[in-house]
Short mmCIF file of C-alpha atoms in Angstrom, two decimals:
data_model
loop_
_atom_site.label_atom_id
_atom_site.label_comp_id
_atom_site.label_asym_id
_atom_site.label_seq_id
_atom_site.Cartn_x
_atom_site.Cartn_y
_atom_site.Cartn_z
CA MET X 483 -7.32 39.73 -31.52
CA SER X 484 -10.09 37.93 -33.35
CA ARG X 485 -12.39 40.19 -35.37
CA THR X 486 -15.92 39.60 -36.66
CA LEU X 487 -16.99 40.52 -40.19
CA GLY X 488 -20.70 40.86 -40.98
CA ILE X 489 -22.00 40.47 -44.52
CA VAL X 490 -25.42 41.47 -45.80
CA THR X 491 -26.45 39.70 -48.99
CA ILE X 492 -29.50 41.01 -50.83
CA GLY X 493 -30.67 37.40 -51.22
CA GLN X 494 -30.62 34.64 -48.64
CA ALA X 495 -28.11 32.92 -46.40
CA PRO X 496 -26.17 30.77 -46.78
CA ARG X 497 -24.01 32.16 -49.60
CA ASP X 498 -20.81 30.21 -49.03
CA ASP X 499 -19.28 31.55 -52.24
CA ILE X 500 -19.47 35.16 -51.00
CA ALA X 501 -18.54 34.32 -47.40
CA GLU X 502 -15.49 32.29 -48.45
CA LEU X 503 -14.16 34.96 -50.82
CA PHE X 504 -14.45 37.65 -48.15
CA ALA X 505 -12.90 35.34 -45.54
CA ALA X 506 -9.93 34.80 -47.87
CA GLN X 507 -9.33 38.58 -47.98
CA ALA X 508 -9.83 39.15 -44.24
CA PRO X 509 -7.07 38.76 -41.64
CA ALA X 510 -6.49 35.19 -40.46
CA GLY X 511 -8.91 34.13 -37.75
CA THR X 512 -11.66 36.56 -38.73
CA ARG X 513 -15.11 35.25 -37.87
CA VAL X 514 -17.57 35.73 -40.75
CA ILE X 515 -21.34 36.05 -40.28
CA LEU X 516 -23.56 36.36 -43.38
CA ARG X 517 -27.23 37.25 -43.26
CA GLY X 518 -29.66 37.82 -46.12
CA ALA X 519 -32.21 40.58 -46.61
CA LEU X 520 -34.62 37.90 -47.87
CA ASP X 521 -33.97 35.43 -45.04
CA GLY X 522 -37.16 33.88 -43.70
CA LEU X 523 -39.09 34.24 -46.97
CA SER X 524 -40.42 31.28 -48.91
CA ASP X 525 -39.87 30.99 -52.67
CA ALA X 526 -43.46 32.10 -53.20
CA GLU X 527 -42.97 35.16 -51.00
CA VAL X 528 -39.81 36.09 -52.90
CA ASP X 529 -41.59 35.67 -56.23
CA ALA X 530 -44.24 38.09 -54.95
CA LEU X 531 -41.57 40.87 -54.85
CA PRO X 532 -40.77 41.37 -58.56
CA PRO X 533 -39.02 44.51 -59.86
CA LEU X 534 -41.31 47.35 -60.89
CA ASN X 535 -38.98 48.40 -63.73
CA GLY X 536 -35.33 48.31 -64.81
CA ALA X 537 -34.31 50.85 -62.17
CA ASP X 538 -35.88 48.65 -59.47
CA THR X 539 -34.14 45.46 -60.65
CA LEU X 540 -31.55 43.59 -58.61
CA TYR X 541 -30.04 40.19 -59.32
CA THR X 542 -29.46 37.71 -56.55
CA ARG X 543 -29.13 34.01 -55.88
CA LEU X 544 -31.42 32.40 -53.34
CA ARG X 545 -30.72 29.66 -50.86
CA GLY X 546 -30.49 26.54 -53.02
CA GLY X 547 -28.91 28.38 -55.95
CA ARG X 548 -31.94 29.77 -57.82
CA ASP X 549 -31.24 33.00 -59.75
CA VAL X 550 -33.93 35.67 -59.36
CA LYS X 551 -34.73 39.25 -60.21
CA ILE X 552 -35.88 41.06 -57.11
CA SER X 553 -37.31 44.50 -56.31
CA LYS X 554 -34.58 46.83 -55.05
CA GLN X 555 -37.14 48.68 -52.95
CA ALA X 556 -38.19 45.44 -51.26
CA VAL X 557 -34.55 44.78 -50.37
CA ILE X 558 -34.14 48.33 -49.02
CA ASP X 559 -37.25 47.93 -46.86
CA ARG X 560 -35.90 44.72 -45.30
CA SER X 561 -32.26 45.77 -44.90
CA PRO X 562 -32.42 47.76 -41.61
CA GLU X 563 -33.53 44.64 -39.73
CA THR X 564 -30.70 42.63 -41.31
CA LEU X 565 -28.14 45.30 -40.36
CA ALA X 566 -29.52 45.40 -36.81
CA ARG X 567 -29.09 41.65 -36.44
CA LEU X 568 -25.45 41.86 -37.54
CA ARG X 569 -24.79 44.67 -35.08
CA ALA X 570 -26.32 42.48 -32.37
CA ASP X 571 -23.85 39.78 -33.44
CA GLY X 572 -21.05 42.13 -32.40
CA CYS X 573 -19.55 42.66 -35.87
CA ASP X 574 -16.44 44.86 -36.05
CA ALA X 575 -17.12 45.67 -39.72
CA ILE X 576 -20.10 45.18 -41.98
CA VAL X 577 -20.17 45.02 -45.78
CA TYR X 578 -23.37 45.34 -47.81
CA ALA X 579 -22.70 42.78 -50.51
CA CYS X 580 -24.33 44.45 -53.51
CA THR X 581 -22.83 46.81 -56.09
CA GLY X 582 -26.02 48.84 -56.43
CA ALA X 583 -26.24 52.43 -55.21
CA PHE X 584 -28.45 52.61 -52.12
CA PRO X 585 -30.06 55.50 -50.25
CA ALA X 586 -29.43 56.09 -46.56
CA MET X 587 -30.90 53.29 -44.48
CA ALA X 588 -31.39 52.94 -40.75
CA GLY X 589 -28.31 51.34 -39.22
CA ASP X 590 -25.99 51.85 -42.20
CA ALA X 591 -23.46 54.13 -40.46
CA GLY X 592 -19.96 52.82 -41.13
CA VAL X 593 -21.20 50.06 -43.45
CA LEU X 594 -18.97 49.45 -46.48
CA PHE X 595 -20.82 49.59 -49.81
CA PRO X 596 -18.94 48.00 -52.76
CA SER X 597 -20.39 50.50 -55.25
CA ARG X 598 -18.36 53.22 -53.54
CA VAL X 599 -15.19 51.12 -53.66
CA LEU X 600 -15.60 50.35 -57.37
CA SER X 601 -16.50 53.90 -58.37
CA GLY X 602 -13.51 55.27 -56.46
CA LEU X 603 -11.14 52.83 -58.15
CA ALA X 604 -12.61 53.54 -61.57
CA GLU X 605 -12.23 57.30 -61.10
CA GLY X 606 -8.63 56.89 -60.03
CA LEU X 607 -7.68 54.47 -62.79
CA LEU X 608 -9.68 55.98 -65.65
CA PRO X 609 -9.82 59.79 -65.54
CA ARG X 610 -10.88 59.68 -69.20
CA GLY X 611 -11.53 56.97 -71.75
CA ARG X 612 -13.98 54.11 -72.25
CA LEU X 613 -15.33 52.06 -69.35
CA GLY X 614 -16.62 48.59 -70.12
CA LEU X 615 -19.38 47.53 -67.75
CA LEU X 616 -20.64 44.00 -67.19
CA VAL X 617 -24.13 43.80 -65.61
CA PRO X 618 -26.47 40.84 -64.97
CA PHE X 619 -29.49 41.91 -67.07
CA ALA X 620 -29.93 44.00 -70.20
CA GLU X 621 -32.78 45.99 -68.60
CA GLN X 622 -30.30 47.31 -66.03
CA GLY X 623 -28.02 48.72 -68.70
CA GLU X 624 -29.43 52.22 -69.11
CA LYS X 625 -29.69 52.90 -65.37
CA LEU X 626 -26.23 51.56 -64.59
CA ALA X 627 -24.61 53.37 -67.50
CA LEU X 628 -25.96 56.62 -66.02
CA LYS X 629 -24.67 55.63 -62.57
CA TRP X 630 -21.14 55.21 -63.94
CA ALA X 631 -21.16 58.13 -66.39
CA ARG X 632 -18.92 61.14 -65.76
CA ALA X 633 -17.22 63.82 -67.80
CA GLY X 634 -14.58 62.41 -70.13
CA VAL X 635 -15.69 58.78 -69.75
CA GLU X 636 -17.80 56.83 -72.22
CA VAL X 637 -19.61 53.79 -70.83
CA THR X 638 -20.30 50.67 -72.87
CA VAL X 639 -22.50 47.99 -71.25
CA GLU X 640 -22.81 44.25 -71.80
CA ALA X 641 -25.22 41.92 -69.97
CA LEU X 642 -24.06 38.61 -68.53
CA VAL X 643 -25.92 36.71 -65.83
CA PRO X 644 -23.31 35.63 -63.24
CA SER X 645 -24.29 31.96 -63.56
CA ALA X 646 -23.53 31.98 -67.31
CA GLY X 647 -21.23 29.34 -68.75
CA PRO X 648 -17.76 29.84 -70.25
CA ASP X 649 -19.01 30.35 -73.82
CA GLU X 650 -21.45 33.12 -72.87
CA THR X 651 -18.82 34.77 -70.69
CA ALA X 652 -16.23 34.71 -73.47
CA ALA X 653 -18.76 36.14 -75.96
CA ALA X 654 -19.63 39.06 -73.67
CA ALA X 655 -15.93 39.70 -73.06
CA ARG X 656 -15.23 39.74 -76.80
CA ARG X 657 -17.92 42.37 -77.27
CA LEU X 658 -16.25 44.55 -74.62
CA ALA X 659 -12.92 44.02 -76.39
CA GLU X 660 -14.46 45.04 -79.71
CA ALA X 661 -15.78 48.21 -78.02
CA LYS X 662 -12.14 48.97 -77.07
CA ALA X 663 -12.76 49.37 -73.35
CA ASP X 664 -9.83 50.89 -71.43
CA LEU X 665 -11.04 49.54 -68.08
CA VAL X 666 -13.68 46.96 -67.17
CA ALA X 667 -15.85 46.87 -64.05
CA LEU X 668 -17.90 43.78 -63.14
CA ASP X 669 -20.98 45.37 -61.58
CA CYS X 670 -22.38 42.53 -59.46
CA MET X 671 -21.17 40.77 -56.32
CA SER X 672 -21.95 37.35 -57.81
CA TYR X 673 -19.27 37.62 -60.50
CA THR X 674 -16.29 35.48 -59.47
CA PRO X 675 -12.52 35.50 -59.90
CA ALA X 676 -13.06 33.01 -62.74
CA THR X 677 -15.35 35.54 -64.46
CA LYS X 678 -12.71 38.23 -64.07
CA ALA X 679 -9.98 35.98 -65.48
CA ALA X 680 -12.09 35.07 -68.50
CA VAL X 681 -12.98 38.70 -69.21
CA LYS X 682 -9.44 39.98 -68.73
CA ALA X 683 -8.07 37.29 -71.07
CA GLU X 684 -10.24 38.69 -73.88
CA VAL X 685 -10.19 42.42 -73.16
CA LYS X 686 -6.57 42.60 -71.93
CA VAL X 687 -7.11 45.72 -69.80
CA PRO X 688 -7.39 46.22 -66.00
CA THR X 689 -10.57 44.55 -64.74
CA LEU X 690 -12.25 45.34 -61.41
CA LEU X 691 -14.01 42.57 -59.51
CA ALA X 692 -16.33 43.88 -56.81
CA ILE X 693 -15.92 41.15 -54.23
CA THR X 694 -12.11 41.07 -54.19
CA ALA X 695 -11.72 44.86 -54.46
CA THR X 696 -14.07 45.31 -51.50
CA GLY X 697 -12.39 42.49 -49.61
CA ARG X 698 -9.04 44.25 -49.79
CA VAL X 699 -10.56 47.41 -48.34
CA LEU X 700 -12.11 45.34 -45.55
CA ARG X 701 -8.69 43.94 -44.70
CA GLU X 702 -7.46 47.50 -44.16
CA ILE X 703 -10.38 48.07 -41.81
CA LEU X 704 -9.94 44.84 -39.86
CA ASP X 705 -6.13 44.68 -39.66
#
């Protein structure tokens, strides 16, 4: 039986990179529908929604490939409508394609949030030790370190914008290796399998990629 997977991106559709990676993890024949919380906004309207501070900062890629920093609260305000549209599409499962921690939102019952997948894996794999965290922007570091902190685990954070080239990626990975991370989590949905491979080659420890980890959980839901 054909199933339908709905994806919310915090930016704009299309995001073929995200849709294709999730489709590769889903059962064969799964129909994928991706909608963006910022769909329908012009570039000027998006630019009018800047983050208020580091805690309000999200990274996303707009239609056309432009990287932006966006207000998390603005995304939260627009998300219920996006979720409602996917439910109207008849989706059997919905994933909210952002690794941030979000409050309860209208229509989010049963929605899969990658932050919960990653945190669960990290707790299971690293009961104690040093967690290396890769995040898009340095100003997110303090907030995200607190999000990941727990008793017995030290968090070390490095910033790397997902669109960075191989040299920048390798340099950030070397810094995580020098910090002697026992486990690495890539805390953004726009990091790719290539990013994971480059980081793991330097750090040489288990490395969690949000999009593939979440995709494997979705397969369990849709199978």
